[in-house]
JSON list of C-alpha atoms in Angstrom, two decimals:
[
{"chain": "P", "resi": 90, "resn": "MET", "atom": "CA", "xyz": [15.98, 35.22, -32.85]},
{"chain": "P", "resi": 91, "resn": "HIS", "atom": "CA", "xyz": [15.04, 37.07, -36.06]},
{"chain": "P", "resi": 92, "resn": "THR", "atom": "CA", "xyz": [12.38, 35.86, -38.71]},
{"chain": "P", "resi": 93, "resn": "THR", "atom": "CA", "xyz": [14.61, 36.19, -41.43]},
{"chain": "P", "resi": 94, "resn": "ASP", "atom": "CA", "xyz": [16.48, 33.32, -38.45]},
{"chain": "P", "resi": 95, "resn": "VAL", "atom": "CA", "xyz": [14.05, 31.64, -38.44]},
{"chain": "P", "resi": 96, "resn": "VAL", "atom": "CA", "xyz": [13.24, 31.50, -42.32]},
{"chain": "P", "resi": 97, "resn": "HIS", "atom": "CA", "xyz": [16.96, 30.38, -43.04]},
{"chain": "P", "resi": 98, "resn": "ALA", "atom": "CA", "xyz": [16.72, 28.12, -40.44]},
{"chain": "P", "resi": 99, "resn": "ALA", "atom": "CA", "xyz": [13.10, 26.69, -41.93]},
{"chain": "P", "resi": 100, "resn": "GLY", "atom": "CA", "xyz": [15.17, 26.79, -45.70]},
{"chain": "P", "resi": 101, "resn": "GLU", "atom": "CA", "xyz": [17.90, 24.40, -43.55]},
{"chain": "P", "resi": 102, "resn": "GLU", "atom": "CA", "xyz": [15.25, 22.04, -42.64]},
{"chain": "P", "resi": 103, "resn": "ALA", "atom": "CA", "xyz": [14.52, 21.31, -45.77]},
{"chain": "P", "resi": 104, "resn": "GLU", "atom": "CA", "xyz": [17.28, 21.06, -47.64]},
{"chain": "P", "resi": 105, "resn": "SER", "atom": "CA", "xyz": [18.34, 18.54, -45.41]},
{"chain": "P", "resi": 106, "resn": "TRP", "atom": "CA", "xyz": [15.38, 16.23, -45.17]},
{"chain": "P", "resi": 107, "resn": "ALA", "atom": "CA", "xyz": [15.98, 16.61, -49.27]},
{"chain": "P", "resi": 108, "resn": "GLU", "atom": "CA", "xyz": [19.59, 15.63, -48.67]},
{"chain": "P", "resi": 109, "resn": "VAL", "atom": "CA", "xyz": [18.20, 11.80, -46.81]},
{"chain": "P", "resi": 110, "resn": "LEU", "atom": "CA", "xyz": [15.54, 11.57, -49.02]},
{"chain": "P", "resi": 111, "resn": "ASN", "atom": "CA", "xyz": [18.22, 12.14, -52.58]},
{"chain": "P", "resi": 112, "resn": "ARG", "atom": "CA", "xyz": [20.62, 9.40, -50.36]},
{"chain": "P", "resi": 113, "resn": "LEU", "atom": "CA", "xyz": [16.87, 6.54, -49.82]},
{"chain": "P", "resi": 114, "resn": "ARG", "atom": "CA", "xyz": [16.55, 6.81, -53.52]},
{"chain": "P", "resi": 115, "resn": "ARG", "atom": "CA", "xyz": [20.18, 6.02, -53.63]},
{"chain": "P", "resi": 116, "resn": "ALA", "atom": "CA", "xyz": [20.31, 3.36, -51.64]},
{"chain": "P", "resi": 117, "resn": "GLN", "atom": "CA", "xyz": [16.63, 2.36, -53.08]},
{"chain": "P", "resi": 118, "resn": "GLY", "atom": "CA", "xyz": [18.53, 1.80, -56.54]},
{"chain": "P", "resi": 119, "resn": "GLN", "atom": "CA", "xyz": [21.53, 0.39, -55.12]},
{"chain": "P", "resi": 120, "resn": "LEU", "atom": "CA", "xyz": [19.05, -2.35, -52.74]},
{"chain": "P", "resi": 121, "resn": "ALA", "atom": "CA", "xyz": [17.55, -2.74, -56.45]},
{"chain": "P", "resi": 122, "resn": "ALA", "atom": "CA", "xyz": [20.73, -3.59, -58.16]},
{"chain": "P", "resi": 123, "resn": "VAL", "atom": "CA", "xyz": [21.65, -5.97, -55.09]},
{"chain": "P", "resi": 124, "resn": "ILE", "atom": "CA", "xyz": [18.89, -7.45, -55.84]},
{"chain": "P", "resi": 125, "resn": "ALA", "atom": "CA", "xyz": [19.34, -8.17, -59.80]},
{"chain": "P", "resi": 126, "resn": "MET", "atom": "CA", "xyz": [22.57, -9.50, -58.85]},
{"chain": "P", "resi": 127, "resn": "ILE", "atom": "CA", "xyz": [21.70, -12.24, -57.19]},
{"chain": "P", "resi": 128, "resn": "GLU", "atom": "CA", "xyz": [18.63, -13.61, -59.66]},
{"chain": "P", "resi": 129, "resn": "ALA", "atom": "CA", "xyz": [21.34, -12.89, -62.01]},
{"chain": "P", "resi": 130, "resn": "GLU", "atom": "CA", "xyz": [23.30, -14.96, -59.96]},
{"chain": "P", "resi": 131, "resn": "ARG", "atom": "CA", "xyz": [26.83, -12.86, -60.51]},
{"chain": "P", "resi": 132, "resn": "ASP", "atom": "CA", "xyz": [30.03, -12.50, -58.26]},
{"chain": "P", "resi": 133, "resn": "ARG", "atom": "CA", "xyz": [29.40, -12.64, -54.54]},
{"chain": "P", "resi": 134, "resn": "LYS", "atom": "CA", "xyz": [32.36, -10.27, -54.45]},
{"chain": "P", "resi": 135, "resn": "ASP", "atom": "CA", "xyz": [30.45, -8.50, -56.78]},
{"chain": "P", "resi": 136, "resn": "ILE", "atom": "CA", "xyz": [27.37, -8.54, -54.84]},
{"chain": "P", "resi": 137, "resn": "VAL", "atom": "CA", "xyz": [28.83, -7.68, -51.66]},
{"chain": "P", "resi": 138, "resn": "THR", "atom": "CA", "xyz": [30.69, -4.35, -52.93]},
{"chain": "P", "resi": 139, "resn": "GLN", "atom": "CA", "xyz": [26.82, -3.53, -53.04]},
{"chain": "P", "resi": 140, "resn": "LEU", "atom": "CA", "xyz": [25.33, -4.49, -51.01]},
{"chain": "P", "resi": 141, "resn": "ALA", "atom": "CA", "xyz": [28.69, -1.88, -49.17]},
{"chain": "P", "resi": 142, "resn": "ALA", "atom": "CA", "xyz": [27.37, 1.01, -50.96]},
{"chain": "P", "resi": 143, "resn": "VAL", "atom": "CA", "xyz": [23.70, 0.23, -49.75]},
{"chain": "P", "resi": 144, "resn": "THR", "atom": "CA", "xyz": [24.98, 0.24, -46.29]},
{"chain": "P", "resi": 145, "resn": "HIS", "atom": "CA", "xyz": [26.80, 3.00, -46.67]},
{"chain": "P", "resi": 146, "resn": "ALA", "atom": "CA", "xyz": [24.07, 5.26, -48.22]},
{"chain": "P", "resi": 147, "resn": "LEU", "atom": "CA", "xyz": [21.61, 4.37, -45.54]},
{"chain": "P", "resi": 148, "resn": "ASP", "atom": "CA", "xyz": [24.30, 5.27, -42.73]},
{"chain": "P", "resi": 149, "resn": "ARG", "atom": "CA", "xyz": [25.29, 8.30, -44.85]},
{"chain": "P", "resi": 150, "resn": "ALA", "atom": "CA", "xyz": [21.62, 8.54, -44.13]},
{"chain": "P", "resi": 151, "resn": "GLY", "atom": "CA", "xyz": [20.94, 8.30, -40.22]},
{"chain": "P", "resi": 152, "resn": "PHE", "atom": "CA", "xyz": [23.42, 10.84, -39.68]},
{"chain": "P", "resi": 153, "resn": "LYS", "atom": "CA", "xyz": [21.92, 12.80, -41.51]},
{"chain": "P", "resi": 154, "resn": "ILE", "atom": "CA", "xyz": [18.12, 12.97, -39.37]},
{"chain": "P", "resi": 155, "resn": "VAL", "atom": "CA", "xyz": [20.49, 12.54, -36.20]},
{"chain": "P", "resi": 156, "resn": "ALA", "atom": "CA", "xyz": [21.96, 15.69, -36.99]},
{"chain": "P", "resi": 157, "resn": "GLY", "atom": "CA", "xyz": [19.09, 17.80, -38.31]},
{"chain": "P", "resi": 158, "resn": "GLY", "atom": "CA", "xyz": [17.82, 16.59, -34.83]},
{"chain": "P", "resi": 159, "resn": "ILE", "atom": "CA", "xyz": [20.92, 17.83, -33.15]},
{"chain": "P", "resi": 160, "resn": "ARG", "atom": "CA", "xyz": [20.70, 21.46, -35.31]},
{"chain": "P", "resi": 161, "resn": "GLN", "atom": "CA", "xyz": [16.86, 21.42, -34.30]},
{"chain": "P", "resi": 162, "resn": "CYS", "atom": "CA", "xyz": [17.50, 20.70, -30.79]},
{"chain": "P", "resi": 163, "resn": "LEU", "atom": "CA", "xyz": [19.89, 23.27, -30.64]},
{"chain": "P", "resi": 164, "resn": "THR", "atom": "CA", "xyz": [17.90, 26.28, -32.08]},
{"chain": "P", "resi": 165, "resn": "GLU", "atom": "CA", "xyz": [15.55, 25.26, -29.92]},
{"chain": "P", "resi": 166, "resn": "ARG", "atom": "CA", "xyz": [17.09, 25.89, -27.40]},
{"chain": "P", "resi": 167, "resn": "GLN", "atom": "CA", "xyz": [18.64, 29.20, -28.17]},
{"chain": "P", "resi": 168, "resn": "ARG", "atom": "CA", "xyz": [15.26, 30.66, -28.71]},
{"chain": "P", "resi": 169, "resn": "GLY", "atom": "CA", "xyz": [14.44, 29.44, -25.40]},
{"chain": "P", "resi": 170, "resn": "HIS", "atom": "CA", "xyz": [11.84, 26.22, -25.91]},
{"chain": "P", "resi": 171, "resn": "VAL", "atom": "CA", "xyz": [12.31, 22.47, -24.78]},
{"chain": "P", "resi": 172, "resn": "PRO", "atom": "CA", "xyz": [13.93, 21.07, -27.43]},
{"chain": "P", "resi": 173, "resn": "PRO", "atom": "CA", "xyz": [11.76, 18.00, -28.92]},
{"chain": "P", "resi": 174, "resn": "LEU", "atom": "CA", "xyz": [14.43, 15.55, -28.12]},
{"chain": "P", "resi": 175, "resn": "SER", "atom": "CA", "xyz": [16.39, 14.91, -24.90]},
{"chain": "P", "resi": 176, "resn": "GLU", "atom": "CA", "xyz": [20.55, 14.64, -24.91]},
{"chain": "P", "resi": 177, "resn": "ALA", "atom": "CA", "xyz": [20.16, 10.60, -23.86]},
{"chain": "P", "resi": 178, "resn": "GLU", "atom": "CA", "xyz": [17.54, 10.34, -26.68]},
{"chain": "P", "resi": 179, "resn": "LEU", "atom": "CA", "xyz": [19.93, 12.23, -29.17]},
{"chain": "P", "resi": 180, "resn": "GLU", "atom": "CA", "xyz": [22.94, 10.35, -28.29]},
{"chain": "P", "resi": 181, "resn": "LYS", "atom": "CA", "xyz": [19.94, 6.61, -28.02]},
{"chain": "P", "resi": 182, "resn": "LEU", "atom": "CA", "xyz": [19.86, 7.95, -31.67]},
{"chain": "P", "resi": 183, "resn": "PHE", "atom": "CA", "xyz": [22.86, 8.08, -32.72]},
{"chain": "P", "resi": 184, "resn": "LEU", "atom": "CA", "xyz": [24.25, 4.64, -31.11]},
{"chain": "P", "resi": 185, "resn": "ALA", "atom": "CA", "xyz": [21.57, 2.98, -33.21]},
{"chain": "P", "resi": 186, "resn": "LEU", "atom": "CA", "xyz": [24.17, 3.49, -36.72]},
{"chain": "P", "resi": 187, "resn": "ALA", "atom": "CA", "xyz": [26.57, 2.43, -35.07]}
]
């Protein structure tokens, strides 16, 4: 692997973490909205709809993290290194989100 490939991979990794953090911050805001809705005794349908949005945002963040792990393992194998996670460990992480 060339130096430019390593730099590109590092940039993709940083971008991936930035997307995860964005999703988690969005979920944090949505969760705060759910708490405020409950405290204000809003309609249950509205609360559950907002809670579903929080769940979706968390799921997307989790899947993004697993995808990054898969990408990291593939990159390490291409470099001839032992990947940080085994296939079984990646599968376990993926199934934890299902």
